[in-house]
CSV table of C-alpha atoms in Angstrom, one decimal:
chain,number,residue,atom,x,y,z
A,1315,UNK,CA,7.0,-16.5,-0.3
A,1316,UNK,CA,3.3,-15.6,0.2
A,1317,UNK,CA,2.5,-18.6,2.3
A,1318,UNK,CA,5.3,-18.0,4.8
A,1319,UNK,CA,4.4,-14.3,5.0
A,1320,UNK,CA,0.9,-15.3,6.1
A,1321,UNK,CA,2.5,-17.4,8.8
A,1322,UNK,CA,1.2,-20.7,7.4
A,1323,UNK,CA,2.9,-24.0,7.1
A,1324,UNK,CA,2.7,-26.2,4.0
A,1325,UNK,CA,0.7,-28.6,6.0
A,1326,UNK,CA,-1.8,-25.9,7.0
A,1327,UNK,CA,-2.3,-24.8,3.4
A,1328,UNK,CA,-2.6,-28.4,2.2
A,1329,UNK,CA,-5.3,-29.1,4.8
A,1330,UNK,CA,-7.2,-25.9,4.0
A,1331,UNK,CA,-7.1,-26.5,0.3
A,1332,UNK,CA,-7.6,-30.2,0.2
A,1333,UNK,CA,-4.3,-31.3,-1.4
A,1334,UNK,CA,-1.2,-33.0,-0.2
A,1335,UNK,CA,1.8,-31.4,1.4
A,1336,UNK,CA,3.9,-32.8,-1.4
A,1337,UNK,CA,1.7,-31.0,-4.0
A,1338,UNK,CA,2.1,-27.7,-2.1
A,1339,UNK,CA,5.8,-28.2,-2.1
A,1340,UNK,CA,5.9,-28.9,-5.8
A,1341,UNK,CA,3.8,-25.8,-6.5
A,1342,UNK,CA,6.2,-23.6,-4.4
A,1343,UNK,CA,9.3,-25.1,-6.0
A,1344,UNK,CA,8.0,-25.1,-9.6
A,1345,UNK,CA,8.4,-28.8,-9.9
A,1346,UNK,CA,5.1,-29.7,-11.3
A,1347,UNK,CA,4.8,-32.1,-14.2
A,1348,UNK,CA,2.5,-31.9,-17.2
A,1349,UNK,CA,-1.1,-32.4,-15.9
A,1350,UNK,CA,-0.2,-31.5,-12.3
A,1351,UNK,CA,-0.7,-27.8,-12.8
A,1352,UNK,CA,-3.2,-26.1,-10.3
A,1353,UNK,CA,-6.8,-26.0,-11.3
A,1354,UNK,CA,-8.7,-22.7,-11.2
A,1355,UNK,CA,-10.7,-24.2,-8.3
A,1356,UNK,CA,-7.5,-24.9,-6.3
A,1357,UNK,CA,-6.2,-21.4,-7.1
A,1358,UNK,CA,-9.5,-19.9,-5.9
A,1359,UNK,CA,-9.2,-21.7,-2.6
A,1360,UNK,CA,-5.5,-20.8,-2.3
A,1361,UNK,CA,-6.2,-17.1,-2.9
A,1362,UNK,CA,-8.8,-17.2,-0.2
A,1363,UNK,CA,-6.5,-18.9,2.3
A,1364,UNK,CA,-3.6,-16.6,1.6
A,1365,UNK,CA,-5.8,-13.5,1.2
A,1366,UNK,CA,-4.1,-13.0,-2.2
A,1367,UNK,CA,-5.4,-11.6,-5.5
A,1368,UNK,CA,-6.9,-14.5,-7.3
A,1369,UNK,CA,-6.3,-13.0,-10.8
A,1370,UNK,CA,-2.6,-12.6,-10.0
A,1371,UNK,CA,-2.3,-16.2,-8.9
A,1372,UNK,CA,-4.2,-17.4,-12.0
A,1373,UNK,CA,-1.8,-15.4,-14.2
A,1374,UNK,CA,1.2,-16.9,-12.3
A,1375,UNK,CA,-0.2,-20.3,-13.0
A,1376,UNK,CA,-0.5,-19.4,-16.8
A,1377,UNK,CA,-4.3,-19.4,-16.5
A,1378,UNK,CA,-6.2,-16.5,-17.9
A,1379,UNK,CA,-8.8,-15.2,-15.3
A,1380,UNK,CA,-12.4,-15.5,-16.6
A,1381,UNK,CA,-13.0,-11.7,-16.6
A,1382,UNK,CA,-10.0,-11.2,-18.8
A,1383,UNK,CA,-10.8,-14.2,-21.0
A,1384,UNK,CA,-14.3,-12.6,-21.6
A,1385,UNK,CA,-12.8,-9.3,-22.6
A,1386,UNK,CA,-10.3,-11.0,-25.0
A,1387,UNK,CA,-13.2,-12.8,-26.7
A,1388,UNK,CA,-15.1,-9.5,-27.1
A,1389,UNK,CA,-12.1,-7.7,-28.6
A,1390,UNK,CA,-9.5,-10.2,-29.8
A,1391,UNK,CA,-8.0,-7.7,-32.3
A,1392,UNK,CA,-7.3,-5.2,-29.6
A,1393,UNK,CA,-5.5,-7.7,-27.4
A,1394,UNK,CA,-3.4,-8.8,-30.4
A,1395,UNK,CA,-2.3,-5.2,-30.9
A,1396,UNK,CA,-1.5,-4.8,-27.2
A,1397,UNK,CA,0.6,-8.0,-27.3
A,1398,UNK,CA,2.7,-6.5,-30.1
A,1399,UNK,CA,3.5,-3.3,-28.3
A,1400,UNK,CA,7.0,-2.6,-27.0
A,1401,UNK,CA,7.5,-1.8,-23.3
A,1402,UNK,CA,7.5,2.0,-23.8
A,1403,UNK,CA,4.2,1.9,-25.7
A,1404,UNK,CA,2.6,-0.4,-23.1
A,1405,UNK,CA,3.8,2.1,-20.4
A,1406,UNK,CA,2.1,4.9,-22.3
A,1407,UNK,CA,-1.1,2.9,-22.6
A,1408,UNK,CA,-1.0,2.1,-18.9
A,1409,UNK,CA,-0.4,5.7,-18.0
A,1410,UNK,CA,-3.3,6.8,-20.1
A,1411,UNK,CA,-5.6,4.2,-18.5
A,1412,UNK,CA,-4.5,5.3,-15.0
A,1413,UNK,CA,-5.5,8.9,-15.8
A,1414,UNK,CA,-8.8,7.8,-17.2
A,1415,UNK,CA,-9.9,5.8,-14.1
A,1416,UNK,CA,-13.6,6.2,-13.4
């Protein structure tokens, strides 16, 4: 668990992010109810406190990071094609992208 690996208690995270301990517990134990899911603002604060990748936390919370959302809007047809690829094809695309890094 990321929080524990940072040496923080639920109380410390709750205090630093402005939510209740029970909310932190619900998030950690995947016991949130509809409408209780973390906001992007909360995830931003949490990423800062845990020194975690904000985009990864957003994706874990089923929220699309703004930078990715922007790209999807620019090229929706490309993302539809990517979504339909099988694992082997996605691995090939990723390998190609890794070789083409600027």
